[in-house]
């Protein structure tokens, strides 16, 4: 919860939102697993989107006679984060770690810039 995310086609960072459904906390807030990839629930918008594969960007670019025109970001993440930490299970799924990536349907790669938790250790 609270990890700083960045999309390769987004213009602004975003924050990871984790619901407490797994009942595991990481230094206070809920900890995430690879299934915490739901758009507008876990992954919030990244400001404006620059991806020409995004239909709204493509339409705006066509209307501007081919000049790339960014449009508001609406994340489209249908696949889980990969690879996750396979040795640390959280709710029967690998936990999310700082090297995991999530793919947006419009071609963007979402990465974790700041994991927000750095001292969590397993006893």
PDB file of N, CA and C in Angstrom, residues 33-35 37 79-85 94-103 109-112:
ATOM      1  N   UNK A  33      -0.122  -8.714  -3.161  1.00  0.00           N
ATOM      2  CA  UNK A  33       0.356  -9.865  -3.917  1.00  0.00           C
ATOM      3  C   UNK A  33       0.181  -9.572  -5.408  1.00  0.00           C
ATOM      4  N   UNK A  34       0.564 -10.511  -6.269  1.00  0.00           N
ATOM      5  CA  UNK A  34       0.561 -10.253  -7.713  1.00  0.00           C
ATOM      6  C   UNK A  34      -0.837 -10.025  -8.285  1.00  0.00           C
ATOM      7  N   UNK A  35      -1.869 -10.402  -7.545  1.00  0.00           N
ATOM      8  CA  UNK A  35      -3.238 -10.228  -8.036  1.00  0.00           C
ATOM      9  C   UNK A  35      -3.798  -8.835  -7.741  1.00  0.00           C
ATOM     10  N   UNK A  37      -3.809  -5.988  -9.142  1.00  0.00           N
ATOM     11  CA  UNK A  37      -3.550  -5.287 -10.404  1.00  0.00           C
ATOM     12  C   UNK A  37      -4.824  -4.687 -11.008  1.00  0.00           C
ATOM     13  N   UNK A  79      -3.683  -8.399 -16.735  1.00  0.00           N
ATOM     14  CA  UNK A  79      -2.807  -9.493 -16.291  1.00  0.00           C
ATOM     15  C   UNK A  79      -2.164  -9.144 -14.952  1.00  0.00           C
ATOM     16  N   UNK A  80      -1.861 -10.149 -14.134  1.00  0.00           N
ATOM     17  CA  UNK A  80      -1.215  -9.900 -12.836  1.00  0.00           C
ATOM     18  C   UNK A  80       0.195  -9.353 -12.985  1.00  0.00           C
ATOM     19  N   UNK A  81       0.724  -8.862 -11.869  1.00  0.00           N
ATOM     20  CA  UNK A  81       2.115  -8.440 -11.798  1.00  0.00           C
ATOM     21  C   UNK A  81       3.000  -9.662 -12.024  1.00  0.00           C
ATOM     22  N   UNK A  82       4.168  -9.478 -12.636  1.00  0.00           N
ATOM     23  CA  UNK A  82       5.121 -10.572 -12.820  1.00  0.00           C
ATOM     24  C   UNK A  82       6.522 -10.107 -12.439  1.00  0.00           C
ATOM     25  N   UNK A  83       7.392 -10.896 -11.906  1.00  0.00           N
ATOM     26  CA  UNK A  83       7.158 -12.266 -11.504  1.00  0.00           C
ATOM     27  C   UNK A  83       6.617 -12.391 -10.079  1.00  0.00           C
ATOM     28  N   UNK A  84       6.770 -11.366  -9.244  1.00  0.00           N
ATOM     29  CA  UNK A  84       6.399 -11.487  -7.834  1.00  0.00           C
ATOM     30  C   UNK A  84       7.500 -12.226  -7.084  1.00  0.00           C
ATOM     31  N   UNK A  85       7.341 -12.326  -5.802  1.00  0.00           N
ATOM     32  CA  UNK A  85       8.310 -13.044  -4.961  1.00  0.00           C
ATOM     33  C   UNK A  85       7.770 -14.450  -4.724  1.00  0.00           C
ATOM     34  N   UNK A  94       2.027 -15.328  -4.979  1.00  0.00           N
ATOM     35  CA  UNK A  94       3.309 -14.692  -4.664  1.00  0.00           C
ATOM     36  C   UNK A  94       3.107 -13.230  -4.254  1.00  0.00           C
ATOM     37  N   UNK A  95       3.862 -12.804  -3.272  1.00  0.00           N
ATOM     38  CA  UNK A  95       3.748 -11.412  -2.827  1.00  0.00           C
ATOM     39  C   UNK A  95       4.398 -10.491  -3.865  1.00  0.00           C
ATOM     40  N   UNK A  96       3.997  -9.243  -3.829  1.00  0.00           N
ATOM     41  CA  UNK A  96       4.527  -8.242  -4.758  1.00  0.00           C
ATOM     42  C   UNK A  96       5.847  -7.728  -4.217  1.00  0.00           C
ATOM     43  N   UNK A  97       6.849  -7.619  -5.094  1.00  0.00           N
ATOM     44  CA  UNK A  97       8.135  -7.070  -4.675  1.00  0.00           C
ATOM     45  C   UNK A  97       8.509  -5.905  -5.585  1.00  0.00           C
ATOM     46  N   UNK A  98       9.618  -5.259  -5.273  1.00  0.00           N
ATOM     47  CA  UNK A  98       9.983  -4.016  -5.960  1.00  0.00           C
ATOM     48  C   UNK A  98      10.459  -4.198  -7.394  1.00  0.00           C
ATOM     49  N   UNK A  99      10.703  -5.417  -7.846  1.00  0.00           N
ATOM     50  CA  UNK A  99      11.130  -5.636  -9.233  1.00  0.00           C
ATOM     51  C   UNK A  99       9.999  -6.147 -10.121  1.00  0.00           C
ATOM     52  N   UNK A 100       8.816  -6.325  -9.570  1.00  0.00           N
ATOM     53  CA  UNK A 100       7.673  -6.800 -10.349  1.00  0.00           C
ATOM     54  C   UNK A 100       7.216  -5.735 -11.334  1.00  0.00           C
ATOM     55  N   UNK A 101       6.658  -6.181 -12.445  1.00  0.00           N
ATOM     56  CA  UNK A 101       6.130  -5.286 -13.489  1.00  0.00           C
ATOM     57  C   UNK A 101       4.696  -5.700 -13.797  1.00  0.00           C
ATOM     58  N   UNK A 102       3.914  -4.746 -14.268  1.00  0.00           N
ATOM     59  CA  UNK A 102       2.546  -5.013 -14.685  1.00  0.00           C
ATOM     60  C   UNK A 102       2.357  -4.372 -16.054  1.00  0.00           C
ATOM     61  N   UNK A 103       1.774  -5.113 -16.979  1.00  0.00           N
ATOM     62  CA  UNK A 103       1.586  -4.624 -18.341  1.00  0.00           C
ATOM     63  C   UNK A 103       0.202  -4.001 -18.504  1.00  0.00           C
ATOM     64  N   UNK A 109       4.420  -0.277 -19.522  1.00  0.00           N
ATOM     65  CA  UNK A 109       4.970  -1.160 -18.494  1.00  0.00           C
ATOM     66  C   UNK A 109       4.933  -0.392 -17.187  1.00  0.00           C
ATOM     67  N   UNK A 110       4.213  -0.921 -16.217  1.00  0.00           N
ATOM     68  CA  UNK A 110       4.085  -0.270 -14.913  1.00  0.00           C
ATOM     69  C   UNK A 110       5.122  -0.873 -13.982  1.00  0.00           C
ATOM     70  N   UNK A 111       5.938  -0.014 -13.400  1.00  0.00           N
ATOM     71  CA  UNK A 111       6.991  -0.471 -12.492  1.00  0.00           C
ATOM     72  C   UNK A 111       6.845   0.224 -11.144  1.00  0.00           C
ATOM     73  N   UNK A 112       7.507  -0.335 -10.163  1.00  0.00           N
ATOM     74  CA  UNK A 112       7.471   0.205  -8.799  1.00  0.00           C
ATOM     75  C   UNK A 112       8.728   1.036  -8.602  1.00  0.00           C
TER      76      UNK A 112
END
